[in-house]
Amino acid sequence: MEKADIGVTGLATMGRNLARNFAHHGYVVAVHNRTEERTRQLMDDHAGEGAFLPSGSVEEFVASLNRPRKAIIMVKAGAPTDAVIEELAAYMEPGDMIIDGGNANYEDTRRREAALKERGLHFVGTGISGGEEGALNGPSIMPGGAAEAYKTLGPLLEDIAAKVDGTPCCVHVGPDGAGHFVKMVHNGIEYSDMQLIAESYDLLRQALGLSPAELAEIFREWNRGELESYLIEITAEVLGHVDAATGRPFVDVVVDQAEQKGTGRWTVQSALDLGVPVTGIAEAVFSRALSGHPDQRAAARGLAGPDATAKPEAGVHADLVEDVRRALYASKIVAYAQGFDQMAEASKEYGWDIDLGAMATIWRGGCIIRARFLDRIRAAYDADRKLPTLLVDPTFASALSEAQDAWRRVVATAATIGVPTPGFSSALAYYDGLRRDRLPAALVQGLRDFFGAHTYRRVDREGSFHTDWSADRTEHSA
Ligand SMILES: NC(=O)C1=CN([C@@H]2O[C@H](COP(=O)(O)OP(=O)(O)OC[C@H]3O[C@@H](n4cnc5c(N)ncnc54)[C@H](OP(=O)(O)O)[C@@H]3O)[C@@H](O)[C@H]2O)C=CC1
Ligand SMILES: O=C(CO)[C@H](O)[C@H](O)COP(=O)(O)O
């Protein structure tokens, strides 16, 4: 009986299209779903597109795979993924591979990989980005797990991944949870990108009274320059869309509460543990959280704001649009720099040896944050693999220098007219913080020593010190 090259279990939005993508590339694909109706539906709608082997049970699904078996799980993250792993592992044999393509927490992936290794199985935690369309036509794929597993699995994944300039948007990221970690940071950056876009839209609309249709044109124009990206492109689409039921701009009939499934929050939680300031991602997560408190927002609506006549000076229309474009680009550089710092720190912490330039390369196509800009990041790491921060790469340093006056005007204008721009403001504060010769952290250290004898280091001598604040204020080595 013919056996499958690869299997997909979990045939909702992502799994169904991923299975079709493999079939379109000539692979024989085993397909399975907990609720059999989805499997039947896939066969009814798409059987003619390639070679599918449908199964009604996990046992039959595993048996239909060629050895070493390669089974991709595309189900909800968390407990459902654990349940499916257990079911698959029960029928697998040493050397077989379970690939989790869901948005799993990398800590779960580390745990699962270690547990399955003891049973002689490979577990490959794999980030997959691109949504429904990417899964079908070529996603960006971020596989972790053992290098040995990638040798067999990698060629199949590279085949179905998006290609940019002929290069597949798929590379072995590193051992155990590295793939899911990188996917998590990708999503964190995705949150940050969207927050900055939303702030640009809001500020221009409030300050200049532009309509969503006019703003769609502005984003369309921006997409022809250095901001060119999938998210800017679809912003123009969403802003230009008119609600069929009411004839109003679509964006005005959507409830203004942004939801989240967890990957942005996980990015910030991990960054707190690693001590990496991902302020752009954190502001994006917290902005979604703020939007989701309608009772507080209703209670606060009457609080004092700026003088209603406070508006940007007459005649600044064109200038403000260009300023916001520059502020958006500069803040985006900061957000990506922070995300890449987080990957670098995790790579050290977990011994993953992540190639940051390669991550920029595989995000150039297929994924939600795909952008022309990622070529510049790749070039920055090609030029210096040990770059301390993307901000000091000569190309980005010069872009920030060109943008900074506009960036400051945007933050000042937003504050003056009372439009919140936490993404722009925190990115600028981060930029200024990193640039500073001396930071007020020295005073924080003094205060900590005063109330808690927490000690401090001096600029002129090695060692730790404590001042006897409650007595004669003499200084002692600590
Ligand atoms: N949607 C997207 O754009 C993206 C999603 N992802 C990730 O990919 C994965 C799949 O996403 P998506 O296709 O949207 O589907 P969903 O996240 O909506 O998950 C639905 C699938 O999970 C299965 N499932 C749920 N619970 C169980 C369980 N206990 N045992 C077995 N199967 C179960 C469902 O089976 P049943 O039909 O029986 O209910 C169904 O096949 C998720 O981890 C998601 O985070 C990644 C990138 C983009
Ligand atoms: O993984 C993705 C893209 O790569 C999903 O689109 C992302 O999970 C959406 O996240 P959220 O619902 O939290 O906004």
PDB file of C-alpha atoms and ligand atoms in Angstrom, residues 10-15 33-35 38 74-77 79-80 83-84 87 101-104 128-132 183 261, ligand 1:
ATOM      1  CA  GLY A  10      -5.533  19.223  12.709  1.00  0.00           C
ATOM      2  CA  LEU A  11      -7.267  20.351   9.546  1.00  0.00           C
ATOM      3  CA  ALA A  12      -8.683  23.756  10.498  1.00  0.00           C
ATOM      4  CA  THR A  13      -7.571  26.960   8.722  1.00  0.00           C
ATOM      5  CA  MET A  14      -3.826  26.327   8.899  1.00  0.00           C
ATOM      6  CA  GLY A  15      -3.564  22.541   8.774  1.00  0.00           C
ATOM      7  CA  ASN A  33      -8.547  15.538  12.254  1.00  0.00           C
ATOM      8  CA  ARG A  34     -10.141  14.761  15.625  1.00  0.00           C
ATOM      9  CA  THR A  35     -13.568  15.504  14.176  1.00  0.00           C
ATOM     10  CA  ARG A  38     -13.081  18.208   8.597  1.00  0.00           C
ATOM     11  CA  MET A  74      -1.742  21.939  13.611  1.00  0.00           C
ATOM     12  CA  VAL A  75      -4.108  22.188  16.568  1.00  0.00           C
ATOM     13  CA  LYS A  76      -4.742  24.673  19.350  1.00  0.00           C
ATOM     14  CA  ALA A  77      -1.707  25.343  21.529  1.00  0.00           C
ATOM     15  CA  ALA A  79      -3.445  21.052  26.426  1.00  0.00           C
ATOM     16  CA  PRO A  80      -4.865  20.043  22.990  1.00  0.00           C
ATOM     17  CA  ALA A  83      -3.155  15.377  24.012  1.00  0.00           C
ATOM     18  CA  VAL A  84      -2.362  14.942  20.311  1.00  0.00           C
ATOM     19  CA  GLU A  87      -1.890   9.917  20.911  1.00  0.00           C
ATOM     20  CA  GLY A 101       3.434  23.757  13.806  1.00  0.00           C
ATOM     21  CA  GLY A 102       1.092  25.577  16.213  1.00  0.00           C
ATOM     22  CA  ASN A 103       1.857  28.715  18.184  1.00  0.00           C
ATOM     23  CA  ALA A 104       3.222  26.820  21.184  1.00  0.00           C
ATOM     24  CA  ILE A 128       4.783  28.822  10.978  1.00  0.00           C
ATOM     25  CA  SER A 129       3.659  32.277   9.917  1.00  0.00           C
ATOM     26  CA  GLY A 130       1.621  33.565   7.039  1.00  0.00           C
ATOM     27  CA  GLY A 131      -1.928  32.847   8.091  1.00  0.00           C
ATOM     28  CA  GLU A 132      -4.353  31.010   5.851  1.00  0.00           C
ATOM     29  CA  LYS A 183       8.063  32.604  16.161  1.00  0.00           C
ATOM     30  CA  LYS A 261      -4.251  35.013  21.885  1.00  0.00           C
TER      31      LYS A 261
HETATM   32  N1  LIG B   1      -4.865  31.003  12.179  1.00  0.00           N
HETATM   33  C1  LIG B   1      -3.693  31.562  11.913  1.00  0.00           C
HETATM   34  O1  LIG B   1      -3.580  32.552  11.159  1.00  0.00           O
HETATM   35  C2  LIG B   1      -2.461  30.982  12.505  1.00  0.00           C
HETATM   36  C3  LIG B   1      -2.523  29.954  13.440  1.00  0.00           C
HETATM   37  N2  LIG B   1      -1.362  29.411  13.934  1.00  0.00           N
HETATM   38  C4  LIG B   1      -1.416  28.314  14.892  1.00  0.00           C
HETATM   39  O2  LIG B   1      -1.682  27.099  14.185  1.00  0.00           O
HETATM   40  C5  LIG B   1      -2.483  26.215  14.994  1.00  0.00           C
HETATM   41  C6  LIG B   1      -3.754  25.866  14.224  1.00  0.00           C
HETATM   42  O3  LIG B   1      -4.459  27.079  13.993  1.00  0.00           O
HETATM   43  P1  LIG B   1      -5.854  27.120  13.231  1.00  0.00           P
HETATM   44  O4  LIG B   1      -5.754  26.358  11.969  1.00  0.00           O
HETATM   45  O5  LIG B   1      -6.260  28.547  13.215  1.00  0.00           O
HETATM   46  O6  LIG B   1      -6.813  26.241  14.140  1.00  0.00           O
HETATM   47  P2  LIG B   1      -7.359  26.468  15.636  1.00  0.00           P
HETATM   48  O7  LIG B   1      -6.306  27.087  16.484  1.00  0.00           O
HETATM   49  O8  LIG B   1      -8.675  27.130  15.563  1.00  0.00           O
HETATM   50  O9  LIG B   1      -7.545  24.945  16.128  1.00  0.00           O
HETATM   51  C7  LIG B   1      -8.526  24.121  15.569  1.00  0.00           C
HETATM   52  C8  LIG B   1      -7.980  22.723  15.381  1.00  0.00           C
HETATM   53  O10 LIG B   1      -7.528  22.190  16.645  1.00  0.00           O
HETATM   54  C9  LIG B   1      -8.141  20.909  16.813  1.00  0.00           C
HETATM   55  N3  LIG B   1      -8.258  20.596  18.235  1.00  0.00           N
HETATM   56  C10 LIG B   1      -8.652  21.403  19.240  1.00  0.00           C
HETATM   57  N4  LIG B   1      -8.622  20.750  20.413  1.00  0.00           N
HETATM   58  C11 LIG B   1      -8.198  19.489  20.148  1.00  0.00           C
HETATM   59  C12 LIG B   1      -7.935  18.353  20.947  1.00  0.00           C
HETATM   60  N5  LIG B   1      -8.094  18.386  22.278  1.00  0.00           N
HETATM   61  N6  LIG B   1      -7.513  17.216  20.333  1.00  0.00           N
HETATM   62  C13 LIG B   1      -7.337  17.182  18.996  1.00  0.00           C
HETATM   63  N7  LIG B   1      -7.548  18.242  18.195  1.00  0.00           N
HETATM   64  C14 LIG B   1      -7.971  19.382  18.765  1.00  0.00           C
HETATM   65  C15 LIG B   1      -9.475  21.065  16.141  1.00  0.00           C
HETATM   66  O11 LIG B   1     -10.050  19.830  15.922  1.00  0.00           O
HETATM   67  P3  LIG B   1     -11.641  19.688  15.791  1.00  0.00           P
HETATM   68  O12 LIG B   1     -11.955  19.997  14.357  1.00  0.00           O
HETATM   69  O13 LIG B   1     -11.897  18.276  16.159  1.00  0.00           O
HETATM   70  O14 LIG B   1     -12.264  20.660  16.740  1.00  0.00           O
HETATM   71  C16 LIG B   1      -9.046  21.776  14.871  1.00  0.00           C
HETATM   72  O15 LIG B   1      -8.465  20.906  13.953  1.00  0.00           O
HETATM   73  C17 LIG B   1      -2.737  26.943  16.299  1.00  0.00           C
HETATM   74  O16 LIG B   1      -1.769  26.562  17.246  1.00  0.00           O
HETATM   75  C18 LIG B   1      -2.525  28.421  15.935  1.00  0.00           C
HETATM   76  O17 LIG B   1      -2.108  29.211  17.026  1.00  0.00           O
HETATM   77  C19 LIG B   1      -0.135  29.807  13.481  1.00  0.00           C
HETATM   78  C20 LIG B   1      -0.018  30.807  12.553  1.00  0.00           C
HETATM   79  C21 LIG B   1      -1.165  31.509  12.022  1.00  0.00           C
END
